[in-house]
Amino acid sequence: MTIALAMIAALVIWWASTVLIIYLDGLKPETFKYSFAGASVVMAASLYGLWATAGDVSLTGAYLAFTFGLLAWGWQEVSFYMGIVTGPRKTPCPPDCKGWRHFGHAIQTSLYHELAIIASAVVVVALTWGQPNQIGTWTFMILWWMHQSAKLNVFLGVRNLNEEFIPEHLAFIKGFLNKKAMNLLFPFSVTISTVITVWLAQAAFASDAPAEQAGYSFLTAMMALAILEHWMLVLPMPAGTLWSPGLKSRGEIRPFVAEIVVGFLGAGKTTFLKRLLQEADPAEKTVVLVNDFGELGIDAGLLSGNGSDVVELPNGCICCSLRGDVTTRLRKVLQEMHPDRVLIEPSGVADIAALVGVLETPEIKPHVRETRLWTVIDASAFLADYARLRDHFEVQARIAPAFIVNKTDLVAGEELAAVIDTLAGLNPDASVFTARHGKLTDASLPAAPVLVRSANAHHHDDHDHGHDHQHDHGHSHAREALGFENFSMTLDAPLPPAVLRPLLERIAAGAHGRVVRLKGVVPGSAGWLKFDIAGGRVSIAAHAPREDETARVMIIGEALERTDLQDAFDHVGRPVPRLVAIA
């Protein structure tokens, strides 16, 4: 009975303290100073308690020593996950960081924390040195072992990373987690833990003294939990469910429908998304997440005023890396805005499989009622684009349940048939709808949800490398994806259509490099204009600006002559000296 009660007590105290720490770490940062102060008081009381019980060999002394050892460890967890005691590095690795350099950066993210653990362990050992009751000391040491072993295993690679428990202010450490079935350290970790657990259990059953039975039972329970935690890292199971009550502090997330509109540059994603918003149920709370492949976003402004909240994602988030920035931003939107429906428009050069994978992450997936994926195709440019970027289109087509073949008014019937036949060859299971200006020509949008098939099997990266291509968002005006560079600039002077159109025609003809996509907004002679180049065609239309609208243009292409482009927009119609290009 003594052994059973001690094990139950160990499990309850460990679980409750872990959930409490997760809950406190998920509160708003302004509460951390109070939580940390409270944890520090508990730490001081625990150290005193360890000293006071070190000579107590009674059953009560065993219970108290175990509790004090566990609470002393709790300070280590609180200080780290609140971001108070971490390390000198607070950014993820660059994309090319691997091997020992990557490992060194990982150490830097928690160096001060590890030193604090060592200092605390020295204090704990000193306070109980030479005394008969070592239960508290060994409890602290076992928790340290659990921490170090689990940390190394998630760095080397495990199936379940449990990233949902990492607070937003520590999102950078996600770049040091590896996702794979198992790593070479795992069998050693489990074997060593199992041997120690068996030895402790034998010692508990071999003793006749209740205090010793309880003490060894506490330690047996903690080692058994270490083994369980390790297996939960690699087995296909909802490993985080055990601690999910601790996530309540991060806000409730309402179940929502996710709808993703993808397509290559200039295919008409924003226009189609506007159609979706026009047909949306006004009773539903709709939020739009939009990302441009450029420093000065355009699409967020074009979508504003359509009965939804528009959230602009940080530049580059869907171009390259997804797991960190987009997951964090989406979770924040879900917690603060409580949408019924989330529409996502990524850049035309996005990794779509990775984006769909964001919706499969543990912190998001339980709240997704259904997912739609619309792949918009520019009928007038598809054949030429496919010839140059076959791999890109094949990856997109493989996970596309529905194609929207847009701009059908710009192609002859034979060319349209060739486009549709090509898409059918790439994915014969996908539905194909034709559209003009984003509006379906022969049918309404399907009433039934278009469910996305799992994209994980098709994702060419699958995060095996572990650091998710995190990158520094403090970039210059030029960025690259699929071999394209991007150039963004603000515009200082109004451009009336009579001046703007000839300029755009020259740019579309290749006067300053090969422009694949250009879009912008600017005041005209009588009102604001939106303009773009897509598929080599120029268009200019009226634009209703936001209150804080800035005249700007974003250009994507190859071998762009950025200095000439800057001058062309700054000096169009005005023979003034050349300006220095934006770097």
XYZ file of C-alpha atoms in Angstrom:
583
model
C 0.000 0.000 0.000
C 2.848 2.401 0.853
C 4.427 1.840 -2.555
C 1.151 2.321 -4.464
C 0.200 5.484 -2.566
C 3.665 6.968 -3.077
C 3.548 6.325 -6.825
C 0.069 7.824 -7.127
C 1.165 10.876 -5.150
C 4.232 11.292 -7.372
C 2.123 11.158 -10.526
C -0.456 13.639 -9.219
C 2.089 16.165 -7.919
C 4.196 15.924 -11.100
C 1.210 16.273 -13.462
C -0.391 19.140 -11.526
C 2.853 21.106 -11.275
C 3.603 20.605 -14.992
C 0.137 21.782 -16.054
C 0.427 24.813 -13.735
C 3.771 25.807 -15.240
C 2.424 25.464 -18.805
C -0.593 27.555 -17.812
C 1.553 30.320 -16.299
C 3.900 30.335 -19.295
C 0.916 30.849 -21.614
C -0.346 33.983 -19.873
C 0.421 37.470 -21.147
C 4.089 38.490 -20.740
C 3.190 41.306 -18.356
C 2.233 38.657 -15.771
C 5.621 36.926 -15.914
C 7.312 39.151 -13.343
C 4.709 38.166 -10.768
C 4.825 34.467 -11.658
C 8.606 34.479 -11.609
C 8.700 36.260 -8.259
C 6.282 33.680 -6.859
C 8.329 30.823 -8.324
C 11.472 32.287 -6.787
C 9.834 32.395 -3.363
C 8.768 28.753 -3.816
C 12.329 27.900 -4.903
C 13.800 29.488 -1.768
C 11.249 27.699 0.434
C 12.010 24.398 -1.332
C 15.745 24.746 -0.772
C 15.102 25.444 2.898
C 12.756 22.471 3.004
C 15.381 20.179 1.458
C 17.859 21.274 4.105
C 15.334 20.902 6.916
C 14.230 17.389 5.873
C 17.672 16.064 4.978
C 17.945 14.369 8.383
C 14.319 13.236 8.572
C 13.996 9.524 7.735
C 10.289 9.304 8.502
C 7.546 8.653 5.972
C 6.516 12.306 6.212
C 10.107 13.351 5.602
C 10.201 11.271 2.389
C 7.005 12.904 1.082
C 8.228 16.394 1.947
C 11.688 15.867 0.454
C 10.198 14.595 -2.817
C 7.834 17.560 -3.018
C 10.601 20.067 -2.260
C 12.880 18.514 -4.887
C 10.150 18.686 -7.524
C 9.235 22.294 -6.662
C 12.896 23.313 -6.769
C 13.017 21.953 -10.311
C 9.853 23.883 -11.177
C 11.779 27.157 -10.913
C 14.065 25.968 -13.716
C 11.076 25.364 -16.011
C 9.338 28.633 -15.129
C 12.467 30.727 -15.646
C 13.151 29.235 -19.077
C 9.698 29.073 -20.613
C 8.916 32.600 -19.515
C 12.045 33.651 -21.404
C 13.699 35.070 -18.274
C 16.680 32.692 -18.051
C 17.431 31.343 -21.531
C 20.638 32.044 -23.430
C 22.498 34.635 -25.519
C 20.913 33.500 -28.806
C 17.293 34.436 -29.453
C 17.069 33.813 -33.188
C 16.841 30.619 -35.277
C 19.640 29.330 -37.461
C 20.077 30.562 -41.042
C 18.985 28.077 -43.743
C 22.494 26.744 -44.376
C 23.293 26.066 -40.713
C 23.965 22.370 -40.074
C 26.071 19.952 -38.056
C 28.146 21.107 -35.111
C 27.536 24.764 -35.931
C 23.803 24.156 -35.641
C 24.369 22.279 -32.372
C 26.428 25.181 -31.051
C 23.632 27.609 -31.856
C 21.173 25.329 -30.068
C 23.336 25.406 -26.941
C 23.410 29.197 -27.095
C 19.597 29.373 -26.949
C 19.560 27.884 -23.427
C 23.114 28.327 -22.125
C 22.207 30.509 -19.137
C 19.388 28.130 -18.266
C 21.734 25.129 -18.271
C 24.216 26.999 -16.082
C 21.379 27.898 -13.701
C 20.452 24.199 -13.449
C 24.051 23.272 -12.649
C 24.241 25.993 -9.989
C 20.930 24.845 -8.475
C 22.076 21.220 -8.464
C 25.248 22.213 -6.609
C 23.173 24.051 -4.001
C 20.767 21.124 -3.584
C 23.624 18.647 -3.135
C 25.395 20.952 -0.678
C 22.258 21.394 1.451
C 21.713 17.645 1.788
C 25.338 16.464 1.749
C 26.043 13.581 4.118
C 22.424 13.407 5.361
C 20.307 10.227 5.312
C 17.313 11.648 3.393
C 18.450 12.087 -0.196
C 15.003 11.707 -1.804
C 14.722 15.402 -2.702
C 18.206 15.518 -4.178
C 17.648 12.455 -6.349
C 14.250 13.764 -7.432
C 15.958 16.920 -8.700
C 18.646 14.857 -10.449
C 16.128 12.559 -12.154
C 14.185 15.575 -13.431
C 17.462 16.966 -14.761
C 18.104 13.663 -16.543
C 14.593 13.702 -18.042
C 15.149 17.263 -19.220
C 18.549 16.693 -20.816
C 17.648 13.404 -22.486
C 14.380 14.707 -23.932
C 16.088 17.889 -25.116
C 18.804 15.992 -26.987
C 16.270 13.630 -28.522
C 14.050 16.393 -29.926
C 17.160 18.073 -31.322
C 18.317 14.875 -33.028
C 14.817 14.016 -34.240
C 11.561 12.507 -32.993
C 8.067 12.074 -34.397
C 6.139 14.250 -31.905
C 7.747 17.616 -31.214
C 4.826 19.003 -29.149
C 5.535 22.481 -30.485
C 2.172 23.730 -29.300
C 3.569 23.936 -25.781
C 6.354 26.329 -26.758
C 5.223 29.885 -25.899
C 5.151 32.481 -28.648
C 8.047 34.438 -27.148
C 10.253 31.332 -27.499
C 9.178 30.489 -31.058
C 12.795 30.770 -32.240
C 13.722 27.508 -30.497
C 11.387 25.598 -32.831
C 14.109 25.978 -35.435
C 16.257 23.598 -33.390
C 13.744 20.749 -33.291
C 14.032 17.849 -35.724
C 11.102 15.813 -36.971
C 11.877 12.206 -37.856
C 10.717 8.763 -36.793
C 13.586 8.192 -34.353
C 17.247 9.009 -33.735
C 20.222 6.910 -32.650
C 20.273 8.327 -29.117
C 16.697 7.281 -28.368
C 17.336 3.539 -27.738
C 20.162 4.379 -25.325
C 17.999 6.919 -23.465
C 15.164 4.450 -23.025
C 17.431 1.523 -22.125
C 19.351 3.469 -19.474
C 16.114 4.818 -18.001
C 14.579 1.331 -17.951
C 17.572 -0.198 -16.135
C 17.486 2.540 -13.490
C 13.710 2.189 -13.106
C 13.928 -1.579 -12.554
C 16.689 -1.142 -9.977
C 14.696 1.492 -8.066
C 11.547 -0.630 -8.140
C 13.442 -3.622 -6.764
C 14.855 -1.459 -3.999
C 11.356 -0.257 -3.091
C 9.959 -3.783 -2.821
C 13.038 -5.084 -1.002
C 12.848 -2.536 1.814
C 10.798 -3.011 4.990
C 10.999 0.634 6.086
C 7.960 2.706 4.958
C 10.093 5.801 4.385
C 12.496 3.901 2.144
C 9.625 2.232 0.316
C 8.008 5.610 -0.342
C 11.292 7.237 -1.321
C 12.272 4.565 -3.826
C 8.677 4.539 -5.121
C 8.833 8.280 -5.790
C 12.031 7.850 -7.752
C 10.659 4.791 -9.576
C 7.590 6.776 -10.618
C 9.708 9.666 -11.918
C 11.935 7.351 -13.948
C 8.882 5.531 -15.303
C 7.517 8.915 -16.371
C 10.825 9.627 -18.087
C 10.426 6.428 -20.105
C 6.788 7.263 -20.898
C 7.727 10.777 -22.036
C 10.385 9.359 -24.343
C 8.032 6.857 -25.944
C 5.436 9.588 -26.394
C 8.008 11.429 -28.504
C 8.190 8.661 -31.104
C 4.897 6.738 -31.030
C 2.050 7.825 -33.376
C -0.198 9.149 -30.634
C -1.570 12.515 -29.447
C 1.304 12.968 -27.039
C 0.369 16.465 -25.916
C -3.115 15.570 -24.686
C -1.781 14.791 -21.207
C -0.840 18.419 -20.600
C -3.465 20.129 -22.745
C -5.283 21.690 -19.742
C -2.255 23.942 -19.341
C -2.989 25.536 -22.727
C -6.229 27.082 -21.452
C -4.335 30.277 -20.586
C -3.586 30.904 -24.264
C -7.223 31.473 -25.109
C -9.956 29.320 -26.558
C -9.934 28.674 -30.305
C -13.252 28.359 -32.088
C -13.480 25.581 -34.701
C -13.053 27.135 -38.134
C -13.081 26.372 -41.846
C -9.760 26.936 -43.606
C -9.817 27.928 -47.259
C -6.572 28.376 -49.204
C -6.377 30.098 -52.588
C -3.115 29.306 -54.369
C -1.749 29.893 -57.828
C 1.267 31.118 -59.705
C 2.154 34.790 -60.011
C -0.603 36.730 -61.783
C -3.072 33.849 -61.964
C -5.838 35.918 -60.358
C -5.813 34.669 -56.755
C -6.816 37.992 -55.247
C -9.672 38.431 -57.737
C -10.974 34.938 -57.016
C -10.629 35.550 -53.289
C -12.782 38.655 -53.660
C -15.449 36.450 -55.265
C -15.296 34.105 -52.288
C -15.732 37.046 -49.929
C -18.705 38.371 -51.914
C -20.430 35.004 -51.599
C -19.569 34.590 -47.897
C -22.297 34.309 -45.296
C -22.345 37.706 -43.517
C -23.196 35.920 -40.276
C -19.821 34.173 -40.374
C -16.769 35.864 -38.947
C -14.210 35.774 -41.788
C -10.513 36.590 -41.533
C -8.187 36.789 -44.543
C -4.469 36.058 -44.198
C -2.527 37.403 -47.149
C 1.164 37.341 -48.023
C 3.017 39.044 -50.873
C 6.417 38.025 -52.191
C 7.654 41.501 -51.526
C 8.604 43.970 -48.853
C 5.693 46.296 -49.616
C 2.531 44.202 -49.677
C -0.198 45.063 -52.170
C -2.891 42.400 -51.821
C -3.937 43.246 -48.254
C -4.999 46.700 -49.416
C -6.863 45.309 -52.420
C -8.873 42.932 -50.206
C -9.797 45.470 -47.534
C -13.389 46.607 -47.391
C -14.902 43.281 -48.463
C -16.657 42.482 -45.193
C -13.737 40.701 -43.556
C -10.689 41.376 -41.430
C -7.467 41.267 -43.443
C -4.235 40.270 -41.712
C -1.003 40.741 -43.638
C 1.592 38.063 -42.921
C 5.227 39.084 -42.460
C 7.106 39.235 -45.748
C 8.559 35.944 -46.861
C 6.709 33.765 -44.338
C 4.972 31.667 -46.975
C 7.762 32.054 -49.494
C 10.229 30.002 -47.543
C 9.630 28.983 -43.945
C 6.239 28.217 -42.485
C 6.270 26.318 -39.249
C 7.467 29.197 -37.086
C 6.028 32.508 -38.270
C 2.817 31.431 -39.973
C 1.777 28.966 -37.263
C 2.366 31.584 -34.580
C 0.484 34.283 -36.484
C -2.415 31.986 -37.347
C -2.725 30.785 -33.748
C -2.784 34.404 -32.560
C -5.503 35.267 -35.080
C -7.589 32.282 -33.946
C -7.211 33.150 -30.273
C -7.855 36.881 -30.570
C -10.316 37.164 -33.467
C -12.262 33.876 -33.112
C -13.112 33.481 -36.827
C -15.561 30.972 -38.255
C -13.689 30.995 -41.543
C -10.061 31.725 -42.441
C -9.125 32.477 -46.045
C -5.419 32.276 -46.842
C -3.769 33.735 -49.932
C -0.065 32.881 -50.050
C 2.469 34.283 -52.431
C 2.508 32.887 -55.949
C 5.867 31.263 -55.225
C 4.805 29.635 -51.951
C 5.520 26.079 -50.858
C 1.879 24.958 -50.830
C 2.508 21.540 -49.298
C 4.245 23.228 -46.374
C 1.361 25.665 -46.003
C -1.169 22.850 -45.850
C 1.165 21.234 -43.334
C 0.722 24.241 -41.036
C -2.951 23.314 -40.708
C -1.824 19.818 -39.675
C 0.319 21.012 -36.772
C -0.863 19.880 -33.308
C -1.785 23.391 -32.173
C -3.981 24.065 -35.228
C -5.339 20.724 -36.510
C -7.825 20.017 -33.667
C -9.663 23.251 -34.476
C -9.951 22.852 -38.276
C -13.462 21.687 -39.183
C -12.663 21.313 -42.869
C -10.150 22.565 -45.392
C -10.607 23.742 -48.968
C -7.822 24.275 -51.434
C -8.445 26.206 -54.650
C -5.647 26.263 -57.230
C -6.051 29.183 -59.635
C -4.521 28.797 -63.104
C -3.890 31.600 -65.602
C -5.189 30.067 -68.839
C -3.367 32.644 -70.938
C 0.073 32.032 -69.391
C -0.068 28.436 -68.143
C 1.496 26.664 -71.136
C 4.519 28.982 -71.155
C 4.869 28.948 -67.355
C 4.597 25.157 -67.235
C 7.374 24.788 -69.780
C 9.720 26.818 -67.564
C 8.591 25.632 -64.104
C 7.337 22.104 -64.607
C 8.341 20.842 -61.150
C 6.591 23.710 -59.376
C 3.290 23.102 -61.178
C 3.467 19.337 -60.752
C 3.872 19.674 -56.975
C 0.941 22.101 -56.827
C -1.224 19.900 -59.041
C -0.537 16.779 -57.005
C -2.330 18.160 -53.936
C -4.983 20.193 -55.762
C -8.561 18.938 -55.330
C -9.930 21.726 -57.569
C -8.506 23.905 -60.369
C -9.965 27.311 -61.213
C -8.835 27.965 -64.789
C -9.065 31.743 -64.871
C -8.798 34.308 -67.707
C -10.472 32.003 -70.214
C -11.558 35.050 -72.203
C -7.925 35.634 -73.180
C -7.327 32.301 -74.955
C -8.749 30.441 -77.914
C -10.735 27.272 -77.419
C -7.917 24.996 -78.563
C -5.431 26.544 -76.125
C -7.941 26.297 -73.271
C -8.493 22.634 -74.076
C -4.725 22.067 -73.974
C -4.539 23.696 -70.542
C -7.389 21.584 -69.172
C -5.942 18.396 -70.669
C -2.565 19.158 -69.091
C -4.148 19.658 -65.679
C -6.141 16.453 -66.049
C -2.932 14.606 -66.840
C -1.242 16.048 -63.762
C -4.144 15.207 -61.455
C -7.064 13.268 -62.998
C -8.961 13.295 -59.689
C -9.157 17.079 -59.404
C -12.242 19.054 -60.447
C -11.759 21.740 -63.101
C -13.779 24.955 -63.255
C -13.356 27.719 -65.818
C -13.587 31.368 -64.853
C -13.372 34.914 -66.170
C -12.142 37.654 -63.819
C -12.314 35.147 -60.981
C -15.982 34.309 -61.550
C -16.928 30.806 -62.627
C -18.363 30.772 -66.154
C -20.520 27.649 -65.997
C -21.297 26.883 -62.378
C -21.348 28.134 -58.841
C -18.729 27.082 -56.352
C -19.341 23.572 -55.020
C -21.539 23.529 -51.930
C -19.764 20.521 -50.458
C -16.366 21.123 -48.904
C -13.394 20.420 -51.110
C -11.252 18.476 -48.695
C -7.489 18.606 -49.014
C -5.754 15.282 -49.131
C -2.769 14.916 -46.831
C 0.131 16.869 -48.246
C 2.791 15.500 -45.949
C 3.706 12.646 -48.265
C 4.321 15.061 -51.102
C 6.262 17.693 -49.278
C 9.719 17.480 -50.739
C 11.380 18.594 -47.508
C 9.165 17.083 -44.783
C 11.260 18.953 -42.200
C 13.747 16.114 -41.831
C 16.533 18.634 -41.476
C 14.796 20.142 -38.490
C 15.452 23.843 -38.664
C 12.731 24.669 -41.122
C 14.677 27.098 -43.251
C 14.084 29.900 -40.777
C 15.468 33.162 -42.053
C 16.082 36.733 -41.042
C 13.238 39.042 -42.003
C 15.535 42.031 -41.987
C 16.181 41.588 -45.703
C 16.815 44.016 -48.508
C 14.481 44.852 -51.357
C 15.663 41.918 -53.423
C 14.630 38.372 -52.502
C 14.643 35.150 -54.469
C 12.276 32.182 -54.791
C 12.001 29.833 -57.767
C 14.835 31.853 -59.251
C 12.872 35.124 -59.235
C 13.979 38.334 -57.614
C 11.722 40.923 -56.075
C 11.944 44.691 -56.076
C 9.590 46.946 -54.112
C 9.437 50.724 -53.962
C 7.202 53.534 -52.796
C 5.992 56.082 -55.330
C 6.223 59.789 -54.622
C 4.191 61.421 -57.397
C 0.737 60.766 -58.921
C 0.704 58.883 -62.219
C -2.265 59.518 -64.503
C -3.319 56.659 -66.812
C -1.978 58.460 -69.898
C 1.502 58.375 -68.372
C 1.250 55.111 -66.455
C 0.092 52.834 -69.275
C 2.977 53.568 -71.706
C 5.422 53.012 -68.852
C 3.867 49.648 -67.992
C 3.814 48.629 -71.653
C 7.557 49.286 -71.932
C 8.237 47.301 -68.758
C 6.070 44.417 -69.950
C 8.000 44.393 -73.229
C 11.236 43.760 -71.317
C 12.755 47.231 -71.261
C 14.182 46.720 -67.746
C 14.492 42.961 -67.385
C 12.042 40.089 -67.622
C 9.046 41.048 -65.475
C 6.898 38.075 -64.485
C 4.573 40.011 -62.208
C 4.081 43.662 -61.342
C 1.372 45.187 -59.181
C 0.878 48.459 -57.423
C -1.401 51.297 -56.367
C -0.918 54.994 -57.008
C -2.957 58.233 -57.148
C -3.980 59.165 -60.683
C -5.241 62.419 -62.096
C -8.755 61.996 -60.639
C -8.474 59.167 -58.124
C -6.461 56.165 -57.044
C -5.491 53.456 -59.512
C -4.433 49.849 -59.148
C -2.229 48.516 -61.914
C -0.496 45.298 -62.765
C 1.339 43.222 -65.321
C 0.429 39.525 -65.456
C 1.132 37.161 -68.306
C 2.717 40.031 -70.199
C -0.573 41.997 -70.162
C -1.047 45.425 -68.626
C -4.179 46.430 -66.741
C -5.170 49.597 -64.916
C -8.361 49.992 -62.866
C -9.898 52.216 -60.219
C -8.885 51.591 -56.620
C -10.587 52.503 -53.337
C -7.674 53.281 -51.005
C -7.440 52.657 -47.297
C -6.969 55.632 -45.001
C -3.294 54.815 -44.588
C -2.733 53.804 -48.214
C 0.777 54.295 -49.564
C 1.518 54.550 -53.274
C 3.794 51.611 -54.038
C 4.740 48.994 -56.592
C 6.129 45.464 -56.337
C 7.944 43.807 -59.239
C 8.924 40.145 -59.586
C 11.072 38.807 -62.394
C 14.506 37.872 -63.636
C 17.547 40.061 -64.314
C 15.633 43.136 -63.151
C 17.376 46.430 -63.769
C 16.416 47.909 -60.430
C 18.095 51.268 -60.918
C 16.327 51.781 -64.236
C 13.001 50.650 -62.779
C 13.374 53.086 -59.886
C 14.170 55.904 -62.306
C 11.380 54.930 -64.679
C 8.721 55.342 -61.998
C 10.287 58.352 -60.297
C 10.947 60.336 -63.443
C 8.305 59.223 -65.907
C 7.366 62.236 -67.969
C 9.959 64.371 -66.137
C 13.493 64.605 -67.607
C 15.401 64.858 -64.326
C 18.778 63.341 -63.290
C 19.059 59.663 -62.436
C 18.584 58.619 -58.821
C 20.603 56.022 -56.972
C 18.769 52.681 -56.912
C 17.339 51.254 -53.747
C 19.748 48.608 -52.515
